[in-house]
Amino acid sequence: MSDMESGRTGQGITEPTGTVKGQTARRGGGDPGTRGRTTIADGVVEKITGMAARDVAGVHAMGSGMSRTFGAVRDRVPGGTKSGVSRGVKAEVGETQTALDLEIVVEYGVSISDVARDVRENVVAAVERMTGLEVVEVNIAVSDVKLPDEEDEEPEPRIK
C-alpha cells in the first residue's frame, strides 16, 4: 500500500476532515481579524474629538455661545439629541478617512494659533489611535474669547 492509499503524507497523518493531524482547519480563509467590516459612526468620532480638544490648555469651551446655551438646556431634557461632549464638533466619516470641523472658545491671553495647533495635534493623535481612521483635516473656528471677568452663559443647574 502506498503512502497516499494509507492516508499518510510527508507532513503527518491525514485526518478524515482533510486536515493534517496536529493542525487546525482554517475555514473562511485568512486572518480572523480581517474578516468582515467595521463601521464607525460620526457621533463616535465627534465624542473622541470633543474629549481630545477639551484636554488642551487654553480651550475654555466647545461650540458658539448659543449652541452652548441650547446644549445646556437640551442636556437636561431626557432624550436630548447631541451629547455635551460632542458639542461644537462635526465629523464626516468615510471608510478609511475622516474630516473634522470644530468650534471652540479660547481663554483670554492665550495664543490662538498655538491653541489651534495643539488642538489639531491632540485630536489627530486621539482619533487615529482609537479608530484607525486617517484624519485628513481638522478645521477650527474660534467663535469667542472667554474674558477673565465674564460669567459663563450656561445657566446654573436648579438641582444638585
PDB file of C-alpha atoms in Angstrom:
ATOM      1  CA  MET A   1       0.000   0.000   0.000  1.00  0.00           C
ATOM      2  CA  SER A   2       1.390   3.441  -0.917  1.00  0.00           C
ATOM      3  CA  ASP A   3       1.551   6.477   1.396  1.00  0.00           C
ATOM      4  CA  MET A   4      -1.397   8.028  -0.464  1.00  0.00           C
ATOM      5  CA  GLU A   5      -3.589   4.940  -0.006  1.00  0.00           C
ATOM      6  CA  SER A   6      -2.790   4.664   3.700  1.00  0.00           C
ATOM      7  CA  GLY A   7      -3.650   8.318   4.280  1.00  0.00           C
ATOM      8  CA  ARG A   8      -0.043   9.191   5.110  1.00  0.00           C
ATOM      9  CA  THR A   9       1.730  12.199   3.707  1.00  0.00           C
ATOM     10  CA  GLY A  10       5.176  13.567   4.286  1.00  0.00           C
ATOM     11  CA  GLN A  11       3.736  16.029   6.870  1.00  0.00           C
ATOM     12  CA  GLY A  12       1.722  13.695   9.071  1.00  0.00           C
ATOM     13  CA  ILE A  13      -1.377  11.550   9.085  1.00  0.00           C
ATOM     14  CA  THR A  14      -4.311  12.913   7.105  1.00  0.00           C
ATOM     15  CA  GLU A  15      -7.470  13.130   9.191  1.00  0.00           C
ATOM     16  CA  PRO A  16     -10.897  12.417   7.688  1.00  0.00           C
ATOM     17  CA  THR A  17     -11.689  16.169   7.646  1.00  0.00           C
ATOM     18  CA  GLY A  18      -8.767  16.860   5.334  1.00  0.00           C
ATOM     19  CA  THR A  19      -6.549  18.433   7.965  1.00  0.00           C
ATOM     20  CA  VAL A  20      -3.126  17.262   8.882  1.00  0.00           C
ATOM     21  CA  LYS A  21      -3.003  15.758  12.372  1.00  0.00           C
ATOM     22  CA  GLY A  22      -1.946  18.342  14.935  1.00  0.00           C
ATOM     23  CA  GLN A  23      -3.147  21.335  12.853  1.00  0.00           C
ATOM     24  CA  THR A  24      -6.488  23.133  12.981  1.00  0.00           C
ATOM     25  CA  ALA A  25      -8.668  23.663   9.941  1.00  0.00           C
ATOM     26  CA  ARG A  26      -8.917  27.187   8.543  1.00  0.00           C
ATOM     27  CA  ARG A  27     -12.404  27.968   7.441  1.00  0.00           C
ATOM     28  CA  GLY A  28     -13.192  31.180   5.582  1.00  0.00           C
ATOM     29  CA  GLY A  29      -9.548  31.789   4.723  1.00  0.00           C
ATOM     30  CA  GLY A  30      -7.235  34.469   6.013  1.00  0.00           C
ATOM     31  CA  ASP A  31      -6.678  36.002   9.401  1.00  0.00           C
ATOM     32  CA  PRO A  32      -9.867  36.060  11.526  1.00  0.00           C
ATOM     33  CA  GLY A  33      -9.152  39.693  12.431  1.00  0.00           C
ATOM     34  CA  THR A  34      -9.601  40.746   8.799  1.00  0.00           C
ATOM     35  CA  ARG A  35     -12.948  39.066   8.175  1.00  0.00           C
ATOM     36  CA  GLY A  36     -15.867  41.456   7.984  1.00  0.00           C
ATOM     37  CA  ARG A  37     -16.239  45.228   8.106  1.00  0.00           C
ATOM     38  CA  THR A  38     -16.070  47.712  10.929  1.00  0.00           C
ATOM     39  CA  THR A  39     -18.033  50.925  10.604  1.00  0.00           C
ATOM     40  CA  ILE A  40     -17.617  53.872  12.942  1.00  0.00           C
ATOM     41  CA  ALA A  41     -20.478  56.322  13.389  1.00  0.00           C
ATOM     42  CA  ASP A  42     -19.922  60.056  13.026  1.00  0.00           C
ATOM     43  CA  GLY A  43     -21.034  60.508  16.648  1.00  0.00           C
ATOM     44  CA  VAL A  44     -18.258  58.236  17.925  1.00  0.00           C
ATOM     45  CA  VAL A  45     -15.596  60.291  16.157  1.00  0.00           C
ATOM     46  CA  GLU A  46     -17.268  63.504  17.371  1.00  0.00           C
ATOM     47  CA  LYS A  47     -17.103  62.360  21.001  1.00  0.00           C
ATOM     48  CA  ILE A  48     -13.437  61.358  20.719  1.00  0.00           C
ATOM     49  CA  THR A  49     -12.681  64.701  19.056  1.00  0.00           C
ATOM     50  CA  GLY A  50     -14.564  66.684  21.704  1.00  0.00           C
ATOM     51  CA  MET A  51     -12.753  64.969  24.573  1.00  0.00           C
ATOM     52  CA  ALA A  52      -9.343  65.428  22.916  1.00  0.00           C
ATOM     53  CA  ALA A  53      -9.984  69.116  22.173  1.00  0.00           C
ATOM     54  CA  ARG A  54     -11.134  69.865  25.729  1.00  0.00           C
ATOM     55  CA  ASP A  55      -7.903  68.370  27.097  1.00  0.00           C
ATOM     56  CA  VAL A  56      -5.872  71.203  25.524  1.00  0.00           C
ATOM     57  CA  ALA A  57      -4.870  74.095  27.794  1.00  0.00           C
ATOM     58  CA  GLY A  58      -6.448  77.343  26.615  1.00  0.00           C
ATOM     59  CA  VAL A  59      -9.700  75.792  25.372  1.00  0.00           C
ATOM     60  CA  HIS A  60     -12.480  77.187  27.533  1.00  0.00           C
ATOM     61  CA  ALA A  61     -15.466  75.564  25.818  1.00  0.00           C
ATOM     62  CA  MET A  62     -16.693  73.989  22.609  1.00  0.00           C
ATOM     63  CA  GLY A  63     -19.361  75.492  20.356  1.00  0.00           C
ATOM     64  CA  SER A  64     -20.739  79.003  19.988  1.00  0.00           C
ATOM     65  CA  GLY A  65     -22.456  80.823  22.838  1.00  0.00           C
ATOM     66  CA  MET A  66     -25.911  79.999  21.520  1.00  0.00           C
ATOM     67  CA  SER A  67     -25.130  76.324  20.931  1.00  0.00           C
ATOM     68  CA  ARG A  68     -23.726  76.073  24.467  1.00  0.00           C
ATOM     69  CA  THR A  69     -26.867  77.678  25.929  1.00  0.00           C
ATOM     70  CA  PHE A  70     -29.217  75.468  23.921  1.00  0.00           C
ATOM     71  CA  GLY A  71     -26.991  72.472  24.656  1.00  0.00           C
ATOM     72  CA  ALA A  72     -27.180  73.087  28.391  1.00  0.00           C
ATOM     73  CA  VAL A  73     -30.981  73.096  28.185  1.00  0.00           C
ATOM     74  CA  ARG A  74     -31.006  70.057  25.870  1.00  0.00           C
ATOM     75  CA  ASP A  75     -28.738  68.120  28.276  1.00  0.00           C
ATOM     76  CA  ARG A  76     -31.424  68.447  30.956  1.00  0.00           C
ATOM     77  CA  VAL A  77     -34.213  67.134  28.705  1.00  0.00           C
ATOM     78  CA  PRO A  78     -34.475  63.343  28.600  1.00  0.00           C
ATOM     79  CA  GLY A  79     -33.640  62.094  25.124  1.00  0.00           C
ATOM     80  CA  GLY A  80     -31.694  65.245  24.184  1.00  0.00           C
ATOM     81  CA  THR A  81     -30.002  64.568  20.875  1.00  0.00           C
ATOM     82  CA  LYS A  82     -26.387  65.709  20.965  1.00  0.00           C
ATOM     83  CA  SER A  83     -24.103  64.904  23.857  1.00  0.00           C
ATOM     84  CA  GLY A  84     -22.327  67.772  25.610  1.00  0.00           C
ATOM     85  CA  VAL A  85     -19.005  66.104  24.823  1.00  0.00           C
ATOM     86  CA  SER A  86     -19.510  66.444  21.080  1.00  0.00           C
ATOM     87  CA  ARG A  87     -20.955  69.976  21.148  1.00  0.00           C
ATOM     88  CA  GLY A  88     -19.087  72.171  18.674  1.00  0.00           C
ATOM     89  CA  VAL A  89     -17.796  69.196  16.667  1.00  0.00           C
ATOM     90  CA  LYS A  90     -18.871  67.959  13.237  1.00  0.00           C
ATOM     91  CA  ALA A  91     -17.298  64.845  11.735  1.00  0.00           C
ATOM     92  CA  GLU A  92     -17.578  63.403   8.254  1.00  0.00           C
ATOM     93  CA  VAL A  93     -16.537  59.761   8.379  1.00  0.00           C
ATOM     94  CA  GLY A  94     -15.710  57.623   5.348  1.00  0.00           C
ATOM     95  CA  GLU A  95     -14.422  54.069   5.151  1.00  0.00           C
ATOM     96  CA  THR A  96     -10.789  54.934   5.880  1.00  0.00           C
ATOM     97  CA  GLN A  97     -10.701  58.711   6.439  1.00  0.00           C
ATOM     98  CA  THR A  98     -12.403  61.431   8.432  1.00  0.00           C
ATOM     99  CA  ALA A  99     -12.594  65.224   8.275  1.00  0.00           C
ATOM    100  CA  LEU A 100     -13.390  67.302  11.344  1.00  0.00           C
ATOM    101  CA  ASP A 101     -14.804  70.779  11.984  1.00  0.00           C
ATOM    102  CA  LEU A 102     -14.510  72.253  15.474  1.00  0.00           C
ATOM    103  CA  GLU A 103     -15.851  75.433  17.027  1.00  0.00           C
ATOM    104  CA  ILE A 104     -14.023  76.494  20.165  1.00  0.00           C
ATOM    105  CA  VAL A 105     -13.919  79.276  22.735  1.00  0.00           C
ATOM    106  CA  VAL A 106     -10.419  80.142  23.961  1.00  0.00           C
ATOM    107  CA  GLU A 107      -9.258  81.680  27.220  1.00  0.00           C
ATOM    108  CA  TYR A 108      -8.195  85.323  27.078  1.00  0.00           C
ATOM    109  CA  GLY A 109      -4.429  85.793  26.874  1.00  0.00           C
ATOM    110  CA  VAL A 110      -3.505  82.531  25.153  1.00  0.00           C
ATOM    111  CA  SER A 111      -2.006  82.368  21.679  1.00  0.00           C
ATOM    112  CA  ILE A 112      -4.881  81.310  19.453  1.00  0.00           C
ATOM    113  CA  SER A 113      -2.535  79.864  16.831  1.00  0.00           C
ATOM    114  CA  ASP A 114      -0.744  77.779  19.494  1.00  0.00           C
ATOM    115  CA  VAL A 115      -4.030  76.520  20.942  1.00  0.00           C
ATOM    116  CA  ALA A 116      -5.312  75.640  17.455  1.00  0.00           C
ATOM    117  CA  ARG A 117      -2.095  73.750  16.660  1.00  0.00           C
ATOM    118  CA  ASP A 118      -2.246  71.881  19.983  1.00  0.00           C
ATOM    119  CA  VAL A 119      -5.928  71.009  19.437  1.00  0.00           C
ATOM    120  CA  ARG A 120      -5.148  69.663  15.953  1.00  0.00           C
ATOM    121  CA  GLU A 121      -2.251  67.555  17.230  1.00  0.00           C
ATOM    122  CA  ASN A 122      -4.244  66.142  20.153  1.00  0.00           C
ATOM    123  CA  VAL A 123      -7.359  65.450  18.074  1.00  0.00           C
ATOM    124  CA  VAL A 124      -5.454  63.768  15.222  1.00  0.00           C
ATOM    125  CA  ALA A 125      -3.500  61.572  17.656  1.00  0.00           C
ATOM    126  CA  ALA A 126      -6.614  60.519  19.609  1.00  0.00           C
ATOM    127  CA  VAL A 127      -8.865  59.861  16.602  1.00  0.00           C
ATOM    128  CA  GLU A 128      -6.234  57.955  14.616  1.00  0.00           C
ATOM    129  CA  ARG A 129      -5.185  55.889  17.638  1.00  0.00           C
ATOM    130  CA  MET A 130      -8.709  54.976  18.708  1.00  0.00           C
ATOM    131  CA  THR A 131     -10.379  54.492  15.323  1.00  0.00           C
ATOM    132  CA  GLY A 132      -7.608  53.684  12.856  1.00  0.00           C
ATOM    133  CA  LEU A 133      -9.094  56.299  10.506  1.00  0.00           C
ATOM    134  CA  GLU A 134      -6.805  58.770   8.759  1.00  0.00           C
ATOM    135  CA  VAL A 135      -7.665  62.349   9.768  1.00  0.00           C
ATOM    136  CA  VAL A 136      -7.380  64.355   6.556  1.00  0.00           C
ATOM    137  CA  GLU A 137      -8.203  67.767   8.036  1.00  0.00           C
ATOM    138  CA  VAL A 138      -9.142  69.475  11.266  1.00  0.00           C
ATOM    139  CA  ASN A 139     -10.787  72.858  10.660  1.00  0.00           C
ATOM    140  CA  ILE A 140     -11.035  75.070  13.742  1.00  0.00           C
ATOM    141  CA  ALA A 141     -13.278  78.110  14.107  1.00  0.00           C
ATOM    142  CA  VAL A 142     -12.637  80.253  17.178  1.00  0.00           C
ATOM    143  CA  SER A 143     -16.060  81.705  17.948  1.00  0.00           C
ATOM    144  CA  ASP A 144     -15.296  83.588  21.162  1.00  0.00           C
ATOM    145  CA  VAL A 145     -12.727  84.535  23.786  1.00  0.00           C
ATOM    146  CA  LYS A 146     -13.526  83.942  27.456  1.00  0.00           C
ATOM    147  CA  LEU A 147     -12.587  87.103  29.342  1.00  0.00           C
ATOM    148  CA  PRO A 148     -11.494  86.747  32.978  1.00  0.00           C
ATOM    149  CA  ASP A 149     -14.432  88.767  34.347  1.00  0.00           C
ATOM    150  CA  GLU A 150     -17.123  87.181  32.144  1.00  0.00           C
ATOM    151  CA  GLU A 151     -19.618  84.793  33.649  1.00  0.00           C
ATOM    152  CA  ASP A 152     -20.390  81.571  31.828  1.00  0.00           C
ATOM    153  CA  GLU A 153     -23.526  81.779  29.718  1.00  0.00           C
ATOM    154  CA  GLU A 154     -24.747  78.358  30.755  1.00  0.00           C
ATOM    155  CA  PRO A 155     -27.493  78.585  33.370  1.00  0.00           C
ATOM    156  CA  GLU A 156     -26.842  77.154  36.805  1.00  0.00           C
ATOM    157  CA  PRO A 157     -28.479  73.788  37.434  1.00  0.00           C
ATOM    158  CA  ARG A 158     -31.608  74.052  39.573  1.00  0.00           C
ATOM    159  CA  ILE A 159     -30.848  70.852  41.444  1.00  0.00           C
ATOM    160  CA  LYS A 160     -27.608  69.305  42.593  1.00  0.00           C
TER     161      LYS A 160
END
